[in-house]
Amino acid sequence: MSEIMIDIRNLVKKVFIGSPNELKILKNITMTIHKGEFVSIVGASGSGKTTLMNVIGALDRPTSGEYLLEGEAMQEKSDNDLSDIRNKKIGFVFQTFNLIPRNSALKNVELPMLYAGINRHQRMQRAKELLELVGMSERMYHLPNELSGGEKQRVAISRALSNDPAIVLADEPTGALDSVTGRVVMDLFHKVHETKGTTVVLITHNYELAEETERILTIKDGRIVDEKKNPHSSLAKSGVE
Amino acid sequence: MHLMENIVLALAALQANKMRAMLTMIGIVIGIASVIAIVSIGNSLTTSITETMESMGANKIMVSIRERGEEGRRGGPGMSGSEEEPEESDLLSDDDLETFMEHFSDKVETISLSYSVGSAKAQDGRLYANVNVTGANDGYATANNVELVSGRFIAEKDVKALKKVAVVSDRLVDNMFTAGTDPLGQEVKIYYDETIETYTIVGVYEYEASDFAPSSASEKDTTTSLYIPISLAKQDAETENYQSLTVITKTGVEVAFFSEELETYFDKIYERNTDWEAGVMNMESAIDNMTSMLNTVSIAVAVIAAISLLVGGIGVMNIMLVSVTERTREIGTRKALGARSSYIRAQFIVESVIICVFGGIIGIILGLLIGALGANLLGYPATASAAVIVISVSVTVLIGIFFGYYPANKAAKLDPIEALRYE
Ligand SMILES: Nc1ncnc2c1ncn2[C@@H]1O[C@H](COP(=O)(O)OP(=O)(O)OP(=O)(O)O)[C@@H](O)[C@H]1O
Ligand SMILES: [Mg+2]
């Protein structure tokens, strides 16, 4: 746990709704996440979790403060650089799955590899392996609207992993699922974290799920108000296996 | 980059919205179809008429005496609405023609004169043939491509001596003489309304059915021309002088240039005549006239086409804007997965181009069908122009890019976070 993956200092994010009204959503956030960590971020609705995740995921730029990803200063990057970073280093998993509606499961998983310029044959091969990993080989030619919520999320996780990212960012990935399906999805994150050593950042409302991770950050009203190392995390992991 | 993938994607998007795509294409289809149709019809018209006119001979110049100010009017004499009849002094006399021939002896091969006497009947007992008696001079055969099968045409000496000779069609020979008889030197009796004349046959020409006036009569009753010396034909005519003539130039003479020279020459002769003048026309200028008329029609069609292409293009832009809005979340997702703005832009431009090219292809097919149909109705073979098809496809590609750019750029510039939040 020595190398630092994410290093955030005094990060502020404001949004502007009309010129005099600026809204400070993230207020002076300082945090670090190490390589291979499994961290959860919890907090009430509207506390700023998604906003923070968007900054970490290079989808959004901070208003002020510093953000280093694997030692690289993100505020200096061009839009195209940020696209490439999202493509190669980050895997997003959304609460609402966000699969491309007209593409089959397989095509959805291939998409980030297409943007990375990987050839057709390799793309297909890897997408099939990933779908097999999440137990979706049977359904790879199905369109998203032919899949259940849990199945969609498993496809979305395969897609997030397709370019072998350094970080998986999951924003309430189980929010739209029942507890049994949620469990299957949660187990997949544990599996990815353990077998590949991928850094996983999980945003959730669910404290039970947060308890399974190595460290819990609590965010309230745009500030990190609590940080708790979880001594039971390894126990929780062995319970999964 | 990823052009193939983009095309596959665009086709899938069109597939999903077939009806909408079809409706969007209509403007493009109409625009392209009208251009292709008019070009096909125009092409076949021009080639056919040019061929016909050229086969008539490019070395001919028509001179006709017409009322002043009649130049712009279309149609032949009688359709011009003119009530005036030219007087003898307004027309060209034998002397005028002789002077003319002497003046241009180095450039003029011969001149062709004719005078239509009218229809009559050749009869010998039960045998008969319908004829149109035309007075002609020696130059007539050359000017009108009269192909002789045997004997000779009306000669200068026949005209001078008022010889009662005739040149008849092979059709008449078939009707009037038993097979194997040599018609040359035989006599033929012509029954006019009031008189009967007898001529000695000196030549037989090959009758060709005209494309423009197909005969409805049976072969036996077909009316063919019978030529007699023009001096003979004019004996009973009201006018002795000539209203029109055809000038055949010598080889190597620049027809367009020489036409102008003739115009100056005749203008001088008619300088003092306040009512009449000589009009000079050659095949080239006739073709030019037709071409310029076609061009006018083409311009009108081009304007219609341009308007429908513009409307079509705006339609495509509109539908692309709708598509961008509908797919806002998808665009956000694609950006989150690492698609650069340029990739998103390319994706939507390709989609717009494909809609337009599809419309263009349908338009080309439709246009070729209409063109073939139109050419058929006019009685000419349809001529499709490969160049116009290539240009049409290129134009649709350009329309796709031009009208697709704004929506595509809008998609490319979407803020990924806003796009992902979009409900
Ligand atoms: N573009 C924006 N314009 C205005 N307000 C915004 C914008 N983005 C975020 N906010 C506000 O910032 C606050 C934090 O939003 P955020 O989505 O980060 O919350 P969250 O912690 O993810 O909530 P939830 O658990 O409900 O997803 C909210 O009050 C939201 O209304
Ligand atoms: Mg949120």
XYZ file of C-alpha atoms and ligand atoms in Angstrom:
696
model
C 0.000 0.000 0.000
C 2.782 2.303 -0.734
C 2.183 3.705 -4.190
C -0.389 6.453 -4.437
C -3.041 6.152 -7.136
C -5.179 9.193 -6.421
C -3.870 12.283 -4.694
C -6.342 15.110 -4.165
C -5.481 18.368 -2.380
C -7.772 21.252 -1.423
C -10.138 20.374 -4.201
C -13.042 22.774 -4.724
C -15.852 22.350 -7.204
C -18.306 25.125 -7.836
C -21.204 25.207 -10.245
C -22.630 28.408 -11.578
C -26.340 28.831 -11.884
C -26.652 32.354 -13.283
C -23.813 34.793 -12.717
C -24.256 35.857 -9.091
C -25.307 32.464 -7.801
C -22.436 30.089 -7.495
C -22.891 26.855 -5.688
C -19.959 25.232 -3.907
C -20.518 21.490 -4.131
C -17.117 20.193 -3.071
C -15.372 22.189 -0.342
C -11.669 21.721 0.168
C -11.408 18.000 -0.219
C -8.048 16.392 0.503
C -7.706 12.634 0.151
C -5.429 9.886 -1.137
C -6.205 6.450 -2.456
C -3.452 3.876 -2.852
C -2.934 1.429 -5.641
C -4.976 -1.725 -5.217
C -7.192 -0.294 -2.492
C -10.913 -1.006 -2.292
C -12.444 2.195 -0.942
C -16.059 3.129 -0.409
C -17.506 6.625 -0.261
C -20.731 7.013 1.673
C -22.914 10.040 2.330
C -26.409 11.367 2.180
C -28.124 12.180 -1.083
C -26.908 15.503 -2.456
C -23.710 15.437 -0.402
C -21.485 15.538 -3.505
C -20.492 11.899 -4.058
C -21.225 11.808 -7.797
C -19.549 15.164 -8.297
C -16.412 13.850 -6.607
C -16.491 10.703 -8.678
C -16.770 12.720 -11.896
C -13.634 14.629 -10.949
C -11.763 11.443 -10.026
C -12.915 9.855 -13.279
C -11.582 12.776 -15.360
C -15.084 13.567 -16.618
C -15.036 16.917 -14.847
C -12.401 19.478 -13.969
C -12.077 20.890 -10.458
C -12.620 24.638 -9.962
C -9.468 24.831 -7.872
C -7.094 22.535 -6.023
C -4.861 19.745 -7.227
C -5.544 16.306 -8.528
C -2.727 13.879 -9.353
C -3.597 10.570 -10.981
C -0.635 8.175 -10.780
C 1.512 11.291 -10.224
C 0.200 13.147 -13.278
C -1.373 16.570 -12.775
C -4.833 16.349 -14.282
C -5.495 20.084 -14.429
C -2.865 20.423 -17.160
C -4.441 17.888 -19.497
C -6.263 18.724 -22.704
C -9.759 17.416 -23.417
C -8.370 14.757 -25.727
C -5.880 13.695 -23.036
C -8.732 13.356 -20.549
C -10.677 11.235 -23.073
C -7.695 8.941 -23.445
C -7.221 8.729 -19.668
C -10.881 7.780 -19.190
C -10.503 5.241 -21.932
C -7.371 3.510 -20.687
C -7.172 4.062 -16.928
C -10.741 4.307 -15.740
C -13.683 1.960 -15.799
C -17.065 3.492 -15.034
C -20.011 1.556 -13.631
C -23.235 3.553 -13.385
C -26.323 3.097 -11.281
C -28.467 3.147 -14.436
C -26.091 0.848 -16.377
C -25.916 3.184 -19.399
C -25.534 0.473 -22.001
C -25.784 1.652 -25.637
C -29.335 0.602 -26.540
C -28.794 -0.544 -30.134
C -25.612 -2.478 -29.426
C -25.523 -6.094 -28.295
C -23.895 -6.998 -24.972
C -20.795 -8.005 -26.899
C -20.649 -4.712 -28.849
C -21.086 -2.761 -25.634
C -18.114 -4.498 -24.063
C -16.066 -3.923 -27.239
C -16.763 -0.186 -27.279
C -13.918 1.107 -25.034
C -11.518 -1.141 -26.963
C -12.795 0.334 -30.228
C -11.949 3.798 -28.929
C -8.537 2.491 -27.874
C -7.899 1.410 -31.476
C -7.715 -2.305 -30.776
C -8.424 -4.455 -33.826
C -11.703 -6.211 -34.361
C -10.509 -9.711 -33.741
C -8.797 -8.946 -30.455
C -11.747 -6.865 -29.314
C -14.151 -9.692 -29.841
C -11.925 -12.230 -28.214
C -11.414 -10.141 -25.085
C -15.062 -9.077 -24.871
C -16.100 -12.733 -24.927
C -13.615 -13.586 -22.155
C -14.907 -10.736 -20.015
C -18.527 -11.711 -20.516
C -17.609 -15.234 -19.552
C -15.941 -13.898 -16.395
C -19.218 -12.285 -15.297
C -21.262 -15.316 -16.382
C -22.896 -13.646 -19.399
C -21.575 -15.806 -22.266
C -25.050 -17.107 -22.972
C -26.437 -13.649 -23.527
C -23.701 -11.877 -25.448
C -25.743 -11.283 -28.587
C -28.717 -9.890 -26.658
C -29.631 -6.224 -26.789
C -29.733 -4.339 -23.468
C -33.540 -4.214 -23.398
C -33.578 -8.007 -23.533
C -31.575 -8.267 -20.290
C -32.558 -8.011 -16.616
C -31.125 -5.271 -14.412
C -28.545 -7.578 -12.846
C -27.539 -8.889 -16.237
C -27.173 -5.353 -17.581
C -24.919 -4.410 -14.674
C -22.752 -7.489 -15.234
C -22.355 -6.443 -18.893
C -21.535 -2.897 -17.714
C -18.854 -4.266 -15.369
C -17.340 -6.279 -18.241
C -17.317 -3.084 -20.280
C -15.622 -1.150 -17.446
C -12.887 -3.804 -17.321
C -12.307 -4.098 -21.049
C -9.202 -1.898 -21.290
C -7.829 -3.313 -18.034
C -8.197 -0.011 -16.143
C -6.187 1.028 -13.096
C -9.342 2.196 -11.331
C -12.923 1.032 -11.384
C -15.343 3.787 -10.354
C -18.759 2.502 -9.402
C -21.516 4.988 -8.560
C -24.203 3.117 -6.638
C -23.880 0.060 -8.849
C -26.395 -1.885 -6.790
C -28.802 1.021 -6.337
C -31.236 -0.222 -8.944
C -30.969 -3.893 -8.024
C -32.588 -6.141 -5.413
C -30.382 -7.454 -2.612
C -29.733 -10.849 -4.188
C -28.653 -9.411 -7.540
C -26.791 -6.651 -5.684
C -24.841 -9.371 -3.910
C -23.797 -10.941 -7.228
C -22.575 -7.569 -8.471
C -20.751 -6.824 -5.205
C -19.022 -10.199 -5.401
C -17.794 -9.315 -8.863
C -16.083 -6.173 -7.517
C -14.371 -8.232 -4.841
C -13.260 -10.728 -7.445
C -11.809 -7.993 -9.705
C -10.099 -6.326 -6.749
C -8.484 -9.551 -5.565
C -7.565 -11.286 -8.782
C -6.332 -8.247 -10.707
C -5.371 -5.900 -7.884
C -7.497 -3.180 -9.476
C -8.210 -0.101 -7.397
C -11.952 0.048 -6.781
C -13.875 3.119 -5.603
C -17.443 2.307 -4.635
C -20.039 4.963 -3.984
C -22.997 3.689 -2.014
C -25.811 4.512 0.354
C -25.635 1.048 1.768
C -23.450 0.878 4.919
C -23.562 -2.914 4.930
C -21.874 -2.987 1.537
C -19.437 -0.254 2.604
C -18.436 -2.379 5.582
C -17.052 -4.968 3.151
C -14.455 -2.529 1.785
C -10.994 -1.747 3.190
C -11.659 1.902 3.937
C -14.790 3.999 4.252
C -14.830 7.739 3.507
C -17.871 9.637 4.673
C -18.802 12.792 2.794
C -21.208 15.341 4.130
C -22.199 18.611 2.525
C -19.167 18.581 0.194
C -16.561 17.729 2.866
C -14.958 14.492 3.975
C -16.020 14.254 7.581
C -14.925 10.770 8.508
C -12.395 8.165 7.434
C -12.472 4.651 8.810
C -10.064 1.803 8.147
C -11.980 -1.387 8.207
C -10.229 -4.182 10.122
C -12.917 -6.646 9.090
C -12.522 -6.127 5.381
C -10.348 -9.179 4.824
C -12.815 -11.207 6.833
C -15.624 -9.962 4.664
C -13.638 -10.891 1.592
C -12.993 -14.437 2.765
C -16.678 -14.690 3.449
C -17.347 -13.958 -0.188
C -15.041 -16.637 -1.417
C -10.842 6.705 -37.972
C -13.102 3.709 -37.502
C -15.005 4.647 -40.647
C -16.367 1.134 -41.123
C -17.599 0.979 -37.530
C -19.257 4.345 -37.969
C -20.993 3.235 -41.148
C -22.269 0.056 -39.487
C -23.480 2.136 -36.553
C -25.192 4.662 -38.811
C -26.924 1.914 -40.781
C -28.183 0.418 -37.514
C -29.515 3.823 -36.463
C -31.328 4.219 -39.804
C -32.659 0.677 -39.548
C -34.147 1.568 -36.184
C -35.947 4.594 -37.642
C -36.769 3.546 -41.199
C -39.891 5.632 -41.649
C -38.288 8.752 -40.257
C -35.224 8.279 -42.443
C -37.370 7.816 -45.557
C -39.359 10.972 -44.912
C -36.153 12.867 -44.286
C -34.759 11.730 -47.622
C -37.672 12.970 -49.759
C -36.221 16.403 -50.470
C -32.902 14.906 -51.524
C -34.672 12.255 -53.620
C -36.736 14.855 -55.497
C -33.752 17.137 -56.026
C -31.470 14.463 -57.386
C -34.206 12.727 -59.401
C -35.180 15.915 -61.211
C -31.584 16.676 -62.148
C -30.901 13.155 -63.386
C -34.176 13.021 -65.321
C -33.711 16.342 -67.091
C -30.104 15.595 -67.920
C -31.029 12.183 -69.352
C -33.861 13.606 -71.441
C -31.803 16.611 -72.509
C -28.881 14.397 -73.439
C -30.907 12.074 -75.572
C -32.664 15.010 -77.231
C -29.412 16.746 -78.041
C -27.646 13.648 -79.333
C -30.569 12.542 -81.474
C -31.273 15.928 -82.950
C -27.621 16.711 -83.447
C -27.180 13.388 -85.221
C -30.179 14.001 -87.435
C -29.059 17.503 -88.269
C -25.506 16.470 -88.897
C -26.623 13.701 -91.212
C -28.492 16.367 -93.152
C -25.208 18.104 -93.584
C -23.308 20.672 -91.680
C -22.201 22.433 -94.851
C -25.635 23.888 -95.612
C -26.849 27.396 -95.090
C -30.513 28.259 -95.467
C -31.467 31.675 -96.775
C -35.092 32.709 -96.653
C -36.906 35.952 -97.254
C -39.032 36.878 -94.275
C -40.933 39.840 -92.974
C -38.825 42.183 -90.909
C -38.897 41.593 -87.177
C -39.985 38.007 -87.567
C -36.649 36.655 -86.440
C -37.581 35.868 -82.873
C -40.777 34.055 -83.731
C -40.837 30.317 -83.836
C -42.497 28.131 -86.413
C -42.389 28.130 -90.149
C -44.091 30.398 -92.620
C -47.841 30.380 -92.241
C -47.544 29.978 -88.503
C -45.955 33.356 -88.137
C -49.244 35.206 -88.196
C -48.058 37.248 -91.123
C -50.791 38.441 -93.439
C -48.481 40.137 -95.899
C -47.505 38.307 -99.054
C -44.143 39.251 -100.554
C -44.279 40.905 -103.927
C -42.218 39.724 -106.835
C -39.690 42.497 -106.235
C -39.226 41.412 -102.622
C -38.015 37.957 -103.648
C -34.811 36.727 -105.234
C -34.770 36.571 -109.006
C -32.748 34.294 -111.263
C -30.491 37.262 -111.902
C -29.984 37.849 -108.185
C -28.966 34.227 -107.799
C -26.601 34.360 -110.720
C -24.907 37.443 -109.293
C -24.743 35.703 -105.950
C -23.124 32.595 -107.447
C -20.564 34.679 -109.265
C -19.779 36.713 -106.170
C -19.147 33.636 -104.025
C -17.910 31.220 -106.670
C -14.886 30.323 -104.553
C -16.986 29.306 -101.548
C -20.293 28.029 -102.858
C -20.453 24.543 -104.329
C -24.038 24.859 -105.467
C -27.396 26.185 -104.412
C -30.567 24.235 -103.987
C -33.931 25.609 -105.097
C -37.283 23.999 -104.845
C -40.915 24.782 -105.423
C -43.746 22.591 -104.287
C -46.379 22.130 -106.962
C -48.666 19.891 -104.904
C -49.971 16.382 -104.807
C -50.996 14.509 -107.907
C -51.409 10.975 -109.204
C -49.373 8.976 -111.680
C -51.640 6.664 -113.626
C -51.382 4.118 -116.408
C -54.528 2.073 -116.810
C -55.122 0.317 -113.485
C -51.665 1.082 -112.222
C -51.230 4.207 -110.116
C -48.962 5.919 -107.571
C -49.477 8.968 -105.316
C -46.900 11.696 -105.782
C -45.961 15.079 -104.493
C -44.652 17.091 -107.392
C -41.684 19.263 -106.504
C -39.800 21.535 -108.807
C -36.050 21.295 -108.177
C -32.779 22.475 -109.607
C -29.567 20.495 -109.962
C -28.316 21.421 -106.473
C -31.405 20.023 -104.746
C -30.212 16.400 -104.750
C -26.981 17.310 -102.959
C -28.672 19.519 -100.417
C -31.346 16.991 -99.541
C -29.329 13.780 -99.805
C -31.412 12.334 -102.594
C -29.832 8.935 -103.272
C -30.102 7.937 -106.922
C -30.520 4.246 -107.741
C -30.200 4.740 -111.454
C -30.100 7.517 -114.038
C -29.423 11.116 -113.066
C -31.071 13.996 -111.221
C -32.583 17.133 -112.776
C -29.730 18.930 -114.537
C -29.116 22.549 -115.294
C -29.893 22.058 -118.959
C -33.322 20.589 -118.063
C -34.095 23.721 -116.100
C -32.863 26.049 -118.820
C -34.688 24.232 -121.623
C -37.878 23.539 -119.646
C -37.477 19.838 -120.458
C -40.379 17.626 -119.459
C -38.316 15.153 -117.465
C -38.893 13.653 -114.039
C -36.973 11.870 -111.295
C -39.168 9.343 -109.478
C -38.917 7.091 -106.433
C -38.177 3.384 -106.581
C -41.528 2.965 -104.856
C -43.271 4.532 -107.853
C -41.316 2.309 -110.218
C -42.478 -0.776 -108.270
C -46.067 0.416 -108.507
C -46.109 1.452 -112.137
C -43.825 -0.949 -114.008
C -43.596 -4.708 -114.216
C -40.489 -6.116 -112.627
C -37.486 -6.154 -114.890
C -38.564 -3.160 -117.007
C -35.977 -0.416 -117.180
C -37.889 2.702 -116.104
C -35.320 5.090 -117.583
C -36.596 6.655 -120.766
C -40.163 5.524 -120.046
C -42.977 8.017 -119.882
C -45.127 8.681 -116.853
C -48.519 10.402 -116.965
C -49.273 12.734 -114.090
C -52.887 13.653 -113.368
C -53.190 17.078 -111.716
C -56.532 18.535 -110.678
C -57.248 19.946 -114.090
C -54.462 18.903 -116.392
C -52.495 15.832 -117.379
C -48.773 16.089 -118.048
C -46.400 13.502 -119.431
C -42.763 13.365 -118.333
C -39.827 11.211 -119.368
C -38.153 9.456 -116.452
C -34.443 10.298 -116.318
C -33.613 9.048 -112.797
C -34.838 6.864 -109.948
C -34.043 7.635 -106.319
C -34.279 5.512 -103.197
C -37.339 6.350 -101.132
C -36.740 6.552 -97.417
C -39.637 6.654 -94.991
C -39.259 9.701 -92.808
C -38.808 9.257 -89.071
C -40.660 12.427 -88.398
C -43.750 11.820 -90.506
C -44.394 8.116 -90.529
C -46.932 7.277 -93.192
C -50.122 5.695 -92.066
C -51.071 4.740 -95.597
C -50.348 1.265 -96.891
C -47.095 0.859 -98.790
C -48.839 0.956 -102.117
C -50.571 4.234 -101.342
C -47.508 5.952 -99.909
C -47.009 9.383 -101.403
C -43.477 9.915 -102.718
C -41.842 12.959 -104.232
C -41.555 13.350 -107.958
C -39.030 15.926 -109.106
C -39.357 18.019 -112.249
C -37.249 20.994 -113.403
C -38.016 24.011 -111.259
C -38.573 26.255 -114.283
C -41.322 23.903 -115.399
C -42.885 23.883 -111.944
C -42.897 27.661 -111.742
C -44.652 28.129 -115.063
C -48.082 28.208 -113.503
C -46.978 29.740 -110.213
C -47.909 33.223 -109.108
C -44.306 34.100 -108.423
C -41.399 33.492 -110.639
C -38.837 34.451 -108.034
C -37.586 32.498 -105.022
C -38.414 32.936 -101.361
C -35.825 30.480 -100.065
C -32.717 28.652 -101.097
C -30.156 26.382 -99.578
C -26.490 27.138 -100.091
C -24.044 24.243 -100.124
C -20.548 25.397 -99.253
C -17.356 23.988 -100.691
C -15.360 21.739 -98.375
C -13.080 23.650 -96.074
C -15.342 26.683 -95.807
C -15.983 27.791 -92.223
C -19.793 27.642 -92.146
C -20.421 29.885 -89.150
C -18.086 32.508 -90.517
C -19.453 32.286 -94.045
C -23.030 32.613 -92.676
C -22.111 36.002 -91.311
C -20.625 36.975 -94.629
C -23.877 35.978 -96.340
C -25.860 37.960 -93.822
C -23.903 41.091 -94.668
C -24.302 40.395 -98.363
C -28.084 40.001 -98.190
C -28.514 42.844 -95.720
C -27.021 45.079 -98.361
C -29.449 43.852 -101.011
C -32.427 44.367 -98.688
C -31.149 47.615 -97.236
C -33.898 49.608 -98.891
C -36.698 47.143 -98.399
C -38.684 48.280 -95.365
C -40.868 45.182 -95.087
C -38.684 42.257 -96.049
C -35.260 40.958 -95.248
C -33.189 37.812 -95.765
C -32.700 35.449 -92.843
C -29.595 33.273 -92.839
C -29.499 30.094 -90.803
C -27.115 27.168 -90.686
C -27.306 23.813 -88.917
C -24.883 24.959 -86.295
C -26.990 27.948 -85.354
C -30.098 25.759 -85.380
C -28.374 23.386 -82.993
C -27.217 26.344 -80.923
C -30.796 27.597 -80.742
C -32.006 24.240 -79.526
C -29.177 23.908 -77.059
C -29.863 27.319 -75.601
C -33.547 26.432 -75.230
C -32.560 23.227 -73.459
C -30.208 25.201 -71.274
C -33.043 27.475 -70.192
C -35.112 24.450 -69.220
C -32.082 22.987 -67.455
C -31.565 26.142 -65.448
C -35.186 26.113 -64.328
C -34.866 22.488 -63.276
C -31.551 23.202 -61.587
C -33.232 25.919 -59.519
C -36.019 23.529 -58.502
C -33.423 20.890 -57.710
C -31.334 23.305 -55.689
C -34.374 24.349 -53.662
C -35.414 20.790 -52.938
C -31.841 19.874 -52.056
C -31.707 22.841 -49.696
C -35.026 21.888 -48.118
C -33.853 18.268 -48.003
C -30.600 19.317 -46.372
C -32.431 21.333 -43.740
C -34.680 18.320 -43.141
C -31.621 16.159 -42.596
C -30.174 18.731 -40.215
C -33.435 18.819 -38.290
C -33.625 15.063 -37.959
C -29.993 14.905 -36.906
C -30.658 17.486 -34.180
C -33.551 15.358 -32.956
C -31.321 12.321 -33.046
C -28.598 14.083 -31.045
C -31.108 15.097 -28.377
C -32.595 11.619 -28.212
C -29.191 10.100 -27.797
C -27.777 12.595 -25.307
C -27.263 9.940 -22.643
C -25.652 7.635 -25.154
C -23.266 10.421 -26.148
C -22.430 11.019 -22.461
C -21.770 7.332 -21.983
C -19.557 7.148 -25.056
C -17.549 10.100 -23.792
C -17.214 8.498 -20.345
C -15.869 5.396 -22.063
C -13.186 7.482 -23.750
C -14.589 8.603 -27.099
C -12.881 11.807 -28.188
C -15.080 14.670 -29.427
C -13.792 14.145 -32.956
C -15.029 10.572 -32.876
C -18.535 11.608 -31.813
C -18.549 14.268 -34.519
C -17.471 11.776 -37.163
C -20.148 9.332 -36.029
C -22.972 11.827 -36.571
C -21.564 13.225 -39.810
C -21.293 9.719 -41.221
C -24.897 9.122 -40.238
C -26.031 12.311 -41.949
C -23.988 11.529 -45.068
C -25.474 8.045 -45.229
C -29.035 9.402 -45.067
C -28.201 11.820 -47.894
C -26.394 9.265 -50.041
C -29.268 6.810 -49.630
C -31.640 9.563 -50.715
C -29.285 10.334 -53.597
C -29.192 6.722 -54.769
C -32.983 6.466 -54.670
C -33.118 9.800 -56.515
C -30.703 8.568 -59.186
C -32.722 5.403 -59.786
C -35.967 7.373 -59.906
C -34.404 10.015 -62.159
C -33.077 7.395 -64.588
C -36.526 5.784 -64.750
C -38.237 9.119 -65.387
C -35.533 10.041 -67.905
C -35.944 6.746 -69.778
C -39.700 7.167 -69.761
C -39.501 10.781 -70.932
C -36.997 10.005 -73.693
C -39.202 7.117 -74.738
C -42.243 9.368 -74.988
C -40.266 11.789 -77.125
C -39.147 8.888 -79.260
C -35.446 9.062 -78.565
C -33.140 6.548 -76.942
C -32.413 7.419 -73.308
C -28.855 8.473 -72.578
C -27.723 8.340 -68.970
C -24.687 10.389 -68.068
C -22.148 8.699 -65.843
C -20.615 12.058 -64.981
C -23.918 13.390 -63.679
C -24.377 10.296 -61.515
C -20.917 10.699 -60.031
C -21.564 14.403 -59.450
C -24.936 13.648 -57.840
C -23.392 11.218 -55.390
C -20.662 13.738 -54.570
C -23.253 16.468 -54.066
C -25.237 14.304 -51.652
C -22.068 13.535 -49.725
C -21.360 17.269 -49.502
C -24.936 18.013 -48.402
C -24.599 15.326 -45.739
C -21.380 16.842 -44.450
C -22.632 20.421 -44.656
C -25.987 19.918 -42.956
C -24.710 17.186 -40.643
C -21.860 19.281 -39.322
C -23.862 21.525 -37.016
C -25.754 18.718 -35.226
C -22.623 16.568 -35.115
C -20.634 19.399 -33.631
C -23.355 19.958 -31.081
C -23.069 16.307 -30.083
C -19.291 16.484 -29.970
C -19.335 19.522 -27.720
C -21.804 18.119 -25.205
C -20.490 18.231 -21.673
C -20.238 14.559 -20.658
C -21.635 15.267 -17.195
C -24.628 17.180 -18.488
C -25.178 14.438 -21.031
C -25.068 11.709 -18.410
C -27.495 13.622 -16.188
C -29.928 14.036 -19.115
C -33.252 12.331 -18.461
N -24.623 21.085 -12.669
C -25.209 21.327 -11.485
N -25.977 22.406 -11.353
C -26.561 22.673 -10.183
N -26.439 21.917 -9.128
C -25.686 20.826 -9.195
C -25.031 20.459 -10.381
N -24.343 19.321 -10.178
C -24.588 18.975 -8.895
N -25.381 19.874 -8.311
C -25.810 19.842 -6.897
O -24.714 19.465 -6.140
C -25.111 18.644 -5.116
C -24.313 17.347 -5.122
O -24.716 16.581 -6.210
P -24.226 15.064 -6.409
O -24.878 14.538 -7.624
O -22.751 15.037 -6.365
O -24.834 14.367 -5.091
P -24.754 12.839 -4.671
O -24.035 12.815 -3.382
O -24.215 12.024 -5.762
O -26.289 12.510 -4.435
P -27.060 11.126 -4.698
O -26.675 10.234 -3.581
O -28.488 11.531 -4.642
O -26.627 10.671 -6.008
C -26.602 18.427 -5.269
O -27.258 19.293 -4.353
C -26.886 18.836 -6.687
O -28.166 19.393 -6.781
Mg -25.017 10.543 -7.080
